[in-house]
Coordinates of C-alpha atoms in Angstrom, one line a residue:
Chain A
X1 CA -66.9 52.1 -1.5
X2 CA -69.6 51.1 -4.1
X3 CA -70.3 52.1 -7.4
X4 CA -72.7 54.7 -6.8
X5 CA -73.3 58.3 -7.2
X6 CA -75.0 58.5 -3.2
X7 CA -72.3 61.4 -2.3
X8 CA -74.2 64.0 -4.5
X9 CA -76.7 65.5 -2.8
X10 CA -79.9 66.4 -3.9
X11 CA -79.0 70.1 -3.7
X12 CA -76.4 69.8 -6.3
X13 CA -78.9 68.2 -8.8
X14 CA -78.9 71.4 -10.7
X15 CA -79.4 71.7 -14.6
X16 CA -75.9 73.2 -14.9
X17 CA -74.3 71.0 -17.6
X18 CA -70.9 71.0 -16.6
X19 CA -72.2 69.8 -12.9
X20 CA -73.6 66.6 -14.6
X21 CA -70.7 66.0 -16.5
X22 CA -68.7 66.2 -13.6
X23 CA -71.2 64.0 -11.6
X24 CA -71.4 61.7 -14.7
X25 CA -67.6 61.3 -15.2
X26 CA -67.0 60.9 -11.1
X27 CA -70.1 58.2 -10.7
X28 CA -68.7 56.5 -13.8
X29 CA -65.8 56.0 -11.9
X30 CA -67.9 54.6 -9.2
X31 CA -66.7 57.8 -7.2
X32 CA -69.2 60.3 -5.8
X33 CA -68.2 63.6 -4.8
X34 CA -67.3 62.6 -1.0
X35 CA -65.6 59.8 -3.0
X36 CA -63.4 62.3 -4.9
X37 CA -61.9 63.9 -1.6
X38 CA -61.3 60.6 -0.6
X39 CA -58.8 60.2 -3.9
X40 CA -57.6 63.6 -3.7
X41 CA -55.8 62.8 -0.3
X42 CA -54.6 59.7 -1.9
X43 CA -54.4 57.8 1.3
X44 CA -57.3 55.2 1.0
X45 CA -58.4 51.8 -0.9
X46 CA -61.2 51.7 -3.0
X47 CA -62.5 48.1 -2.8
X48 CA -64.6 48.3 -5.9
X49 CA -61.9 46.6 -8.5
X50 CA -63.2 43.3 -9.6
X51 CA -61.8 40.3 -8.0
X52 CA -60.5 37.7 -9.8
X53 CA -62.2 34.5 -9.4
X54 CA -60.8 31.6 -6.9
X55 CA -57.4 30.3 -8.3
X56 CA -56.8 33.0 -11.0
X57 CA -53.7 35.5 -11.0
X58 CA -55.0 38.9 -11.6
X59 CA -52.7 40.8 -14.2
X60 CA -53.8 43.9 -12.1
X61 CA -55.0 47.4 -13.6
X62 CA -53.3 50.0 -15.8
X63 CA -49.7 50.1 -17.3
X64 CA -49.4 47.7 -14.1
X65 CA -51.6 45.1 -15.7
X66 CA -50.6 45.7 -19.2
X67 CA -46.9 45.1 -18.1
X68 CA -47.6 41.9 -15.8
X69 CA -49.3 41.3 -19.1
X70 CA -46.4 41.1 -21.1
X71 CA -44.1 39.5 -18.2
X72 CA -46.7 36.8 -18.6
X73 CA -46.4 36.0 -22.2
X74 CA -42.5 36.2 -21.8
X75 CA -42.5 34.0 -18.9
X76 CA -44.5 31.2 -21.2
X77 CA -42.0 32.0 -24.3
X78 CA -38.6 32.1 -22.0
X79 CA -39.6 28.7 -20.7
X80 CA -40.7 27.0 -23.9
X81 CA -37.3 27.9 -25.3
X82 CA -35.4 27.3 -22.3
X83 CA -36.5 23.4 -22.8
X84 CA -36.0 23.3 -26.9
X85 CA -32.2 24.4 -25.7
X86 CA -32.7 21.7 -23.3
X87 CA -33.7 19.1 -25.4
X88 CA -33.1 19.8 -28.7
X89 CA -35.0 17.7 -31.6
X90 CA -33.4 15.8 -33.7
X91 CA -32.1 17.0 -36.6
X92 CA -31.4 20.3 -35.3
X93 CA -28.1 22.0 -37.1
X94 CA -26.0 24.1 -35.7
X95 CA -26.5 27.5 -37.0
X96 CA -30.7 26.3 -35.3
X97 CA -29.1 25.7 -31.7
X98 CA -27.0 29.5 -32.0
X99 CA -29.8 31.2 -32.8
X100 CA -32.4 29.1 -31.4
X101 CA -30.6 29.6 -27.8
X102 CA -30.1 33.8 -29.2
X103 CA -34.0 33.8 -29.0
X104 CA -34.2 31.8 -25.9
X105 CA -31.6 34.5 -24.1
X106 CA -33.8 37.5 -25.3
X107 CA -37.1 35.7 -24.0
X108 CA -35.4 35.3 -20.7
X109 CA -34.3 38.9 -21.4
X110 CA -37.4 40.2 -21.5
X111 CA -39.2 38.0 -18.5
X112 CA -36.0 38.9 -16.4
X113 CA -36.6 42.6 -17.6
X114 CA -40.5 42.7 -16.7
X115 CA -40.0 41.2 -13.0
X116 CA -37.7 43.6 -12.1
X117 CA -39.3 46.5 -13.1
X118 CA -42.2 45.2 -12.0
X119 CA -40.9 44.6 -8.6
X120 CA -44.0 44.0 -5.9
X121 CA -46.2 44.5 -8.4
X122 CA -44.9 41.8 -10.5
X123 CA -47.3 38.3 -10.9
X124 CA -45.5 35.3 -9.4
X125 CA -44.0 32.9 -12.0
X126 CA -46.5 30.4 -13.6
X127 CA -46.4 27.0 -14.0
X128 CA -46.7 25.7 -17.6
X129 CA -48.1 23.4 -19.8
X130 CA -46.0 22.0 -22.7
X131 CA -47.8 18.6 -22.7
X132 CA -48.7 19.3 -26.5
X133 CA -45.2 20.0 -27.6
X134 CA -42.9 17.2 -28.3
X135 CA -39.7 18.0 -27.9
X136 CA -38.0 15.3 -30.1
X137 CA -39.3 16.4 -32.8
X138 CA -38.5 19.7 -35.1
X139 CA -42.1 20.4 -36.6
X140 CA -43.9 20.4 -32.9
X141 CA -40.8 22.5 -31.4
X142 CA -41.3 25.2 -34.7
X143 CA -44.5 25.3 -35.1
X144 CA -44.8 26.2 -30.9
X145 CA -42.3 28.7 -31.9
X146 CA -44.3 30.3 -34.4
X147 CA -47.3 30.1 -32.6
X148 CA -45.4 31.9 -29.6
X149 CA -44.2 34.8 -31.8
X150 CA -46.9 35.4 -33.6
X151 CA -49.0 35.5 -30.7
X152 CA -46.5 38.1 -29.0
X153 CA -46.6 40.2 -32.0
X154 CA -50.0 40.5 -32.2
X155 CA -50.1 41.1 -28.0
X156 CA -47.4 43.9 -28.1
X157 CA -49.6 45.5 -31.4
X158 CA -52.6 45.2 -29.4
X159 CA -51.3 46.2 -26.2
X160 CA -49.8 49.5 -27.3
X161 CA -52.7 52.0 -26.8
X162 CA -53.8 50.4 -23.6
X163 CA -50.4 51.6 -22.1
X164 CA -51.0 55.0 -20.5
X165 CA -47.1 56.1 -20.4
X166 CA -44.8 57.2 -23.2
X167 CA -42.0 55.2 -21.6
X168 CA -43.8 51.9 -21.7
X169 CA -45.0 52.3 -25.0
X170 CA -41.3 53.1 -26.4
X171 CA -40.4 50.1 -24.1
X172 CA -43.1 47.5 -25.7
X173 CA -41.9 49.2 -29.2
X174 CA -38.3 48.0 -28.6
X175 CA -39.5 44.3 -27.3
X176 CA -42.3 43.8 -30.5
X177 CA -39.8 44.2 -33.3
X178 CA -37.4 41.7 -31.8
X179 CA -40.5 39.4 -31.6
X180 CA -41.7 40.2 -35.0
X181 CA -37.5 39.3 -36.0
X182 CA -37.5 35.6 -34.4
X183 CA -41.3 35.4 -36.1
X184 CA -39.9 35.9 -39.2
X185 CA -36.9 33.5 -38.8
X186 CA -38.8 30.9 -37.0
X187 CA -41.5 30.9 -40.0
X188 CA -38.5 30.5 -43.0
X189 CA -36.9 27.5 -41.2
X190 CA -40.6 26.1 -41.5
X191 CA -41.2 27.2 -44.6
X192 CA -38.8 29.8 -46.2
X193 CA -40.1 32.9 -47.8
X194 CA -43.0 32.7 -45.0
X195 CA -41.8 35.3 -42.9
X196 CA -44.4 38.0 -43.5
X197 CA -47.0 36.1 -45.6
X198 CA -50.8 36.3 -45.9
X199 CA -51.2 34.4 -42.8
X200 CA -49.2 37.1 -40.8
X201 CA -49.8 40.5 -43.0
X202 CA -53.1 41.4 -44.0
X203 CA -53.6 43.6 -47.1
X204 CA -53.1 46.8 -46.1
X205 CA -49.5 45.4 -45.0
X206 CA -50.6 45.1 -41.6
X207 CA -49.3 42.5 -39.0
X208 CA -51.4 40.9 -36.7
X209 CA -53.0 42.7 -33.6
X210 CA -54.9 41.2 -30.8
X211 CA -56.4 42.2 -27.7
X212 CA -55.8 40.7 -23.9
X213 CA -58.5 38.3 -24.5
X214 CA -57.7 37.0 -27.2
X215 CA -54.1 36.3 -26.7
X216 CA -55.0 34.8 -23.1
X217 CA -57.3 32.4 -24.6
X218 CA -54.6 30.6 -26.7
X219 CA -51.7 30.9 -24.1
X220 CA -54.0 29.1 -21.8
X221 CA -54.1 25.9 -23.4
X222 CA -49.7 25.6 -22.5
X223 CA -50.2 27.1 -18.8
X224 CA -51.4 25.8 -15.7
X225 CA -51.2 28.7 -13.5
X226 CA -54.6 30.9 -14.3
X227 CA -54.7 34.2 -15.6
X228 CA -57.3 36.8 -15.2
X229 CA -58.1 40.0 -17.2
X230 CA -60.4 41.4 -15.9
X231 CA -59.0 44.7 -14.6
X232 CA -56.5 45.1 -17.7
X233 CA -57.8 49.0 -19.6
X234 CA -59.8 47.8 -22.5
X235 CA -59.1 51.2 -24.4
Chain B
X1 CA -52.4 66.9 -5.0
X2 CA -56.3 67.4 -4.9
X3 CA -57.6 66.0 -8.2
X4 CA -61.2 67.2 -7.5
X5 CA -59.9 70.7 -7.6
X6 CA -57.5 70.2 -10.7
X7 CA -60.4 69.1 -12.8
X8 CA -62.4 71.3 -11.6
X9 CA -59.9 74.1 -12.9
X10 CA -59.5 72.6 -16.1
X11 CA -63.3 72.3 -16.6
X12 CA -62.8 76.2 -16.5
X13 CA -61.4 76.5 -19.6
X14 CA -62.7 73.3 -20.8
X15 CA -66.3 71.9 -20.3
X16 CA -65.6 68.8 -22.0
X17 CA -62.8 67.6 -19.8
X18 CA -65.8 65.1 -18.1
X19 CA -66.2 63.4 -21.6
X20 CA -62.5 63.6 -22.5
X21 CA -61.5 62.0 -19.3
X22 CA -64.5 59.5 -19.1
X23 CA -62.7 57.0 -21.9
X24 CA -59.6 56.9 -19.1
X25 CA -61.5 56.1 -16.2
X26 CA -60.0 52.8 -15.3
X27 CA -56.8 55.1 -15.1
X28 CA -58.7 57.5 -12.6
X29 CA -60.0 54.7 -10.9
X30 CA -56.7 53.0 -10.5
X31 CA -55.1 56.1 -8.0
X32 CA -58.0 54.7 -5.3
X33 CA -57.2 51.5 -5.5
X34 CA -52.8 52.1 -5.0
X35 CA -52.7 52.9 -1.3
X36 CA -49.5 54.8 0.5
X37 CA -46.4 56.2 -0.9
X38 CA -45.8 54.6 -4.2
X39 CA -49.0 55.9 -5.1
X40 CA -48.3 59.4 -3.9
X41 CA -45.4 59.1 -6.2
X42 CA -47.3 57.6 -9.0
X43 CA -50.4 59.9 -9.4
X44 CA -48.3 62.6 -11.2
X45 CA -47.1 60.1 -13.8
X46 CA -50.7 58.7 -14.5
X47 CA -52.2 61.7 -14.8
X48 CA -49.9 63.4 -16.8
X49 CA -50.1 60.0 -18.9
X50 CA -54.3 60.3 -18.9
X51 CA -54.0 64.0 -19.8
X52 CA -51.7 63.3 -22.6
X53 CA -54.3 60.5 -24.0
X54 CA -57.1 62.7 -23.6
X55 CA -55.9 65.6 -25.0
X56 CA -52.7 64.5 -26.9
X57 CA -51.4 65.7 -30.1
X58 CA -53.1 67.2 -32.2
X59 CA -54.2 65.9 -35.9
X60 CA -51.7 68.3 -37.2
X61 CA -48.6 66.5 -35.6
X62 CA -50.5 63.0 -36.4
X63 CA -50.6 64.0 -40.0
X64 CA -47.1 65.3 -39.6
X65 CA -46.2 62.1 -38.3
X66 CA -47.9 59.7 -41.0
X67 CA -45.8 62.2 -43.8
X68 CA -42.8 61.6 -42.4
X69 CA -43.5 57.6 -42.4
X70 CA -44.9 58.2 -46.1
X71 CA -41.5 59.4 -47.2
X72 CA -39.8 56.2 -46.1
X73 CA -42.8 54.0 -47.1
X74 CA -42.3 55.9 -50.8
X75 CA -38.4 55.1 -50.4
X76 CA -38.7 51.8 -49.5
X77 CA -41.3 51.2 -52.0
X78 CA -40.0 52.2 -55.3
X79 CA -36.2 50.6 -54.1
X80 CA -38.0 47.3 -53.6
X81 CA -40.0 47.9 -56.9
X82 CA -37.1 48.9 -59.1
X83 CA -35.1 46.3 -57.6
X84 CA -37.0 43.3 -58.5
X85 CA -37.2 45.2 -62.0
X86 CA -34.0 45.6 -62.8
X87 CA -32.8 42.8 -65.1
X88 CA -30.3 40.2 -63.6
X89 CA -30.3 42.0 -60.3
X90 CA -32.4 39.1 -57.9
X91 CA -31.5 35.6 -59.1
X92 CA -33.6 34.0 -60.9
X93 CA -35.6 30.8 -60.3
X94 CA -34.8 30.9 -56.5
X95 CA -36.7 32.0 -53.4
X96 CA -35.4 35.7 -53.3
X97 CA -37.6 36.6 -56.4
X98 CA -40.6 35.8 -54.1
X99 CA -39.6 37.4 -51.2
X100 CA -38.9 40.6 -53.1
X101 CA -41.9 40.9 -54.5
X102 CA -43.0 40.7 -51.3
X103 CA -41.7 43.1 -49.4
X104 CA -42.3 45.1 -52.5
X105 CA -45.8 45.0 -52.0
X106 CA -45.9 45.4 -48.4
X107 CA -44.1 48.6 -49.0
X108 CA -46.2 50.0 -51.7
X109 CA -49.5 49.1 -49.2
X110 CA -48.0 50.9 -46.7
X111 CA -47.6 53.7 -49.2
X112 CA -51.5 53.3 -50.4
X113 CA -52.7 53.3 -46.4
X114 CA -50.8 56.1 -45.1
X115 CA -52.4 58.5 -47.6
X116 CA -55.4 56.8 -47.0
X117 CA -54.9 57.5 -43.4
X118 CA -53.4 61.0 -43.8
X119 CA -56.4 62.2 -45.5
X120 CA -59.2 60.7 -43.1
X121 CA -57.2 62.4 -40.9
X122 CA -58.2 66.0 -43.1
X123 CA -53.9 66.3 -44.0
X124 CA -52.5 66.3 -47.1
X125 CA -50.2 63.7 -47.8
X126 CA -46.8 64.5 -48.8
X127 CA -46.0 64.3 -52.7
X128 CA -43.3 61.5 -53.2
X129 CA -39.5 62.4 -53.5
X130 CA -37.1 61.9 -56.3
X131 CA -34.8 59.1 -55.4
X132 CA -31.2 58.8 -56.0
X133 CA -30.4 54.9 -54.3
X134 CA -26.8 55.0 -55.0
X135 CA -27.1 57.8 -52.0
X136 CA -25.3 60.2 -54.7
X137 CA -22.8 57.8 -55.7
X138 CA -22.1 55.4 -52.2
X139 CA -24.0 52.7 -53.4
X140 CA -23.2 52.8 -57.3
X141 CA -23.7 49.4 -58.1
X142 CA -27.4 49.2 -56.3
X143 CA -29.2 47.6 -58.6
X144 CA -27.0 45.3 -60.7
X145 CA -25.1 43.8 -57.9
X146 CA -26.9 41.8 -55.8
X147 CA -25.1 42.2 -52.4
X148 CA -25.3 45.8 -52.5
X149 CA -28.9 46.0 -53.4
X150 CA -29.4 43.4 -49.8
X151 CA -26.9 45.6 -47.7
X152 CA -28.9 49.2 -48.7
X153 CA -32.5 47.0 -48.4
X154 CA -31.3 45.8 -44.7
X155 CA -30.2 49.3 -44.0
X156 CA -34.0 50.6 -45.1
X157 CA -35.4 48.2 -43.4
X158 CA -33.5 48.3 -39.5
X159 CA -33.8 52.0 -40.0
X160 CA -37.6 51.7 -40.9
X161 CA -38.1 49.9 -37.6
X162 CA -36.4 52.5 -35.5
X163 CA -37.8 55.3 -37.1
X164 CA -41.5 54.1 -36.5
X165 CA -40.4 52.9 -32.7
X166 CA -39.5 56.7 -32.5
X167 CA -42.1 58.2 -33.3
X168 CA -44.8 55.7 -31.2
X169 CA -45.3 58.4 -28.3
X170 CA -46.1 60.7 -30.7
X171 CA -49.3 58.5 -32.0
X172 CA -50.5 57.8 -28.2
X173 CA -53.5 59.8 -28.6
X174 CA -54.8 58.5 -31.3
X175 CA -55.3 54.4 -31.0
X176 CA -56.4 53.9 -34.2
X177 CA -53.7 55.7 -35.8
X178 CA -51.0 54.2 -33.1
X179 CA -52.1 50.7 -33.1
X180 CA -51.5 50.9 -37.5
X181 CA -48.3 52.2 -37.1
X182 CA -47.5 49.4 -34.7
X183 CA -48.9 46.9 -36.9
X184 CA -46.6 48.6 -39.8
X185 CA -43.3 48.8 -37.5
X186 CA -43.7 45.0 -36.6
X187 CA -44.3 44.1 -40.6
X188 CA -41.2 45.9 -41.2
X189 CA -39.1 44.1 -38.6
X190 CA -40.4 40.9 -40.2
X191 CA -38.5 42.2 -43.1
X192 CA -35.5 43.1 -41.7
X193 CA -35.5 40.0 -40.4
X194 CA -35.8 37.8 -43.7
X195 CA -33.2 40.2 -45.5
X196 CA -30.7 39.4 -42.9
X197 CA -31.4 35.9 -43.5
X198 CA -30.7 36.6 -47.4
X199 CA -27.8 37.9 -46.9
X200 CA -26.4 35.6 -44.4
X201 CA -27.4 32.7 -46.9
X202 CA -25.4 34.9 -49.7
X203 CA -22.0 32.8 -47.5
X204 CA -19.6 35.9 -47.8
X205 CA -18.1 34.9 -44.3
X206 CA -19.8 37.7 -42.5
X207 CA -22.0 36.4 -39.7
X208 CA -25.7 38.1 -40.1
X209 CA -28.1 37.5 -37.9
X210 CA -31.9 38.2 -38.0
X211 CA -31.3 40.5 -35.3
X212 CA -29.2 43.6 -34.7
X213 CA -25.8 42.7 -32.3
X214 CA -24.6 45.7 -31.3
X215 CA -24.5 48.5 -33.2
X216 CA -22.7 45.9 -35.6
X217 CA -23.2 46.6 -39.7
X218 CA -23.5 43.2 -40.7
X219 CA -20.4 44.0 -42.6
X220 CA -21.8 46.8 -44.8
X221 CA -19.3 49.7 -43.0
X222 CA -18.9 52.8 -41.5
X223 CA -21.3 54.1 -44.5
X224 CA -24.5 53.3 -42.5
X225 CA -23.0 53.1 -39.3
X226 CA -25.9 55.9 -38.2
X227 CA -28.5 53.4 -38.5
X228 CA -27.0 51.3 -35.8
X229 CA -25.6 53.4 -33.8
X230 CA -27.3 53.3 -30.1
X231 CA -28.5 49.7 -31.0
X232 CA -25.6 48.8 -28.2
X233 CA -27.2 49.7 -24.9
X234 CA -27.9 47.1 -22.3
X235 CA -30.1 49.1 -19.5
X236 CA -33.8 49.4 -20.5
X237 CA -35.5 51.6 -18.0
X238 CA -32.7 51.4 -15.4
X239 CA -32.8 48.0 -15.7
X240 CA -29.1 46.3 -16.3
X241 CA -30.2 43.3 -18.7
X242 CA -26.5 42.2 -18.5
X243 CA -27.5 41.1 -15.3
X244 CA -29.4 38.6 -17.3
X245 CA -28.1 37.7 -20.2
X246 CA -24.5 38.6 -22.2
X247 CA -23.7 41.1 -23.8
X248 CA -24.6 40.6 -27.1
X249 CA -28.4 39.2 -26.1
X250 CA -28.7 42.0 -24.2
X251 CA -28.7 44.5 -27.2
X252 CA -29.9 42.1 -29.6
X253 CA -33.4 42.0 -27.1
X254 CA -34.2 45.3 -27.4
X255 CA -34.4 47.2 -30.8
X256 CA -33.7 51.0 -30.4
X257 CA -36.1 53.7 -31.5
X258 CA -34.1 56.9 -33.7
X259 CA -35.7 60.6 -33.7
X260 CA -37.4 62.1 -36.8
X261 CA -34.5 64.1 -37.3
X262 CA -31.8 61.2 -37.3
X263 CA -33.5 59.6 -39.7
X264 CA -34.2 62.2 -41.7
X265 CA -30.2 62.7 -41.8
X266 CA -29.9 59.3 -43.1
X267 CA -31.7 59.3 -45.9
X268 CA -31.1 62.6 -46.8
X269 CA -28.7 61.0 -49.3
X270 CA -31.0 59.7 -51.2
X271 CA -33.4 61.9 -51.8
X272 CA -32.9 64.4 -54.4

């Protein structure tokens, strides 16, 4: 159906307030009256999502999208550390490869944890991009690392009141602090005593926060697949 | 379940349910577009999630919420700030002076935004406590040795990130209010994270990592065992993550929220 308000008839164009601000809140759903039956009995489509452009992977709509959203950015992060395990730089020490590999079991953790929950719903795997990073060499690997982090630190903070359940939220809660715990490690081995500096933690003593947008724009530059927002809640 | 009707109900009692509901209306929108079963099953679960956003907790049990992380922010902030006081406590000329006084500050902004918070929010923010950080005499030595004054501050800290994960669902009315407290819980994970580090640097052949194995200590003993106990669990949501991963990732990817009431138990000790 389209977004329109066609189903009210003229009839019910009465002064009564609460009658426009039930017509208001049903037409800003793009759902007339006739349209609100239609949900009520739960057994029909509405077409009037937006489609995601040709070649682009939509994330989908709700705690659906928010979580596919997530399963995204640990996809990217599982398989960035998956190949610093791989092909470790040189230099690395040992106490670098135990935890280094720690991190890349949670990140694979996490991805692993998203697609099954996520079952059908679940976005396919994506193909990525690591042309930038060179592997050989311990400043490219770390500073992809801390990128990576700090990016799903800020994603997790910024996601949290777009998820509409409890249980989510707790979940995203549990996953964020273990990001914000290989941020902080991933930022002393760069520089030590960087773990929460002003790059990070504002003044207030507030980490970093993004929105969908935002974050998408710099994962894009280390995928190939295409992502696309545009049905993710925006409050 | 007719929708239609159960709005209509509630506009009954409630005339603004339109303009309360109208910020959720990608969540409406979303039961039109899930077709068949799963969506029959589903509906329930959004909506009671889009009712809870709309109408939520109240301020009351926001401000509730923002004393109770006040009291730990207070805890946390005058242990970090008598602790880089004390005399011969961190060592001098190395890193850890800096990294105190950073955490120390974090702490005492923390303190400085949750009353600021708390009283945009019309609450009154809680006075702070008196403190007693040997935790009436378990910690004695607190601030004049140095590993004790790391194992308490990684104690404050793991706890601090549990306690604000617990209490997350109780913000999810309020964005503003939720989306700080998230930004606080992830700053104090940071923490956790570097005084893990500190202490595994400190070499007492106790392996410390910057996350939580377990519901391991990190060698500091059955006297703070409460912190980390439920940290062990390796199904998230019904999902068995040891399908994935081994034991030991597997509680180390997911930190573990505590209730109000189990942290309040732990630091009851130190508060006099």
């Amino acid at each position: 159906m389209k977004r329109n308000s066609s189903g009210i008839s003229s009839a019910e164009q009465t002064p009564d307030a609460s009658v426009i601000h039930r017509r208001k809140f049903l037409a800003s759903l793009g759902l007339g009256v006739t349209a609100a039956a239609v949900l009520a009995s739960c057994d029909k489509d509405d077409d009037n999502d937006n489609q995601a452009p040709a070649g682009f992977i939509d994330l989908g709509r709700g705690d659906v999208g928010i979580l596919n959203y997530a399963f995204a950015l640990e996809q990217l992060e599982a398989a960035f550390y998956t190949r610093v395990i791989a092909s470790q730089y040189s230099g690395i020490t040992p106490a670098e490869v135990a935890l280094l590999t720690d991190i890349r079991d949670h990140e694979v953790a996490h991805r692993e944890f998203f697609k099954t929950a996520l079952g059908s719903n679940a976005i396919p795997g994506l193909e990525v991009n690591f042309a930038a990073i060179d592997f050989s060499s311990r400043t490219s690997v770390l500073n992809t690392a801390k990128a990576f982090e700090d990016l799903g630190v800020s994603a997790y903070n910024g996601a949290g009141k777009l998820i509409q359940s409890a249980d989510y939220l707790l979940l995203a809660g549990k996953i964020v602090s273990v990001e914000a715990r290989h941020a902080a490690y991933i930022r002393d081995l760069l520089s030590n005593g960087t773990f929460a500096d002003n790059t990070a933690v504002d003044m207030n003593g507030l980490d970093l926060v993004k929105a969908p947008p935002a974050v998408l724009d710099v994962a894009k530059s280390f995928l190939v697949s295409k992502l696309w927002a545009g049905n993710l809640p925006t409050s | 379940m007719n929708i239609h009707k159960l709005i209509t109900d509630i506009e009954k009692v409630d005339p603004e349910v339109y303009e309360r509901l109208d910020s959720r209306r990608s969540a409406v929108s979303q039961f039109a577009k899930i077709g068949g079963k799963l969506a029959l099953a589903a509906v329930p679960l959004a909506l009671g999630g889009m009712f809870k956003k709309a109408y939520g907790q109240g301020n009351s049990t926001i401000v509730g919420v923002l004393n109770f992380a006040l009291t730990l922010e207070y805890l946390e902030a005058e242990f970090y700030t008598r602790g880089a006081a004390a005399p011969a406590l961190v060592p001098v000329g190395t890193p850890a002076v800096g990294a105190i006084n950073t955490i120390r500050d974090h702490e005492n902004q923390h303190v400085n935004f949750l009353k600021t918070a708390i009283s945009s929010l019309g609450g009154t923010a809680v006075a702070k406590p008196t403190f007693d950080f040997t935790a009436r005499g378990t910690f004695p030595t607190v601030f004049t040795n140095y590993d004790v004054f790391l194992a308490v501050a990684q104690t404050f800290e793991d706890t601090g990130v549990r306690a604000y994960k617990g209490q997350a669902g109780a913000l999810i009315s309020n964005n503003d209010v939720l989306t700080a407290a998230l930004q606080i819980h992830s700053v104090e994970a940071r923490h956790a994270s570097h005084i893990r580090q500190m202490r595994q640097a400190r070499n007492t052949g106790i392996s410390i990592k910057p996350w939580i194995t377990g519901k391991d200590t990190g060698g500091i003993g059955s006297n703070v065992q409460a912190s980390y106990d439920g940290e062990e669990i390796t199904t998230q949501a019904g999902v068995n993550i040891l399908s994935f991963v081994s034991a030991s990732a597997a509680s180390e990817s997911f930190d573990e929220p505590l209730s109000r009431s189990a942290v309040e138990t732990i630091v009851a000790p130190f508060i006099v």
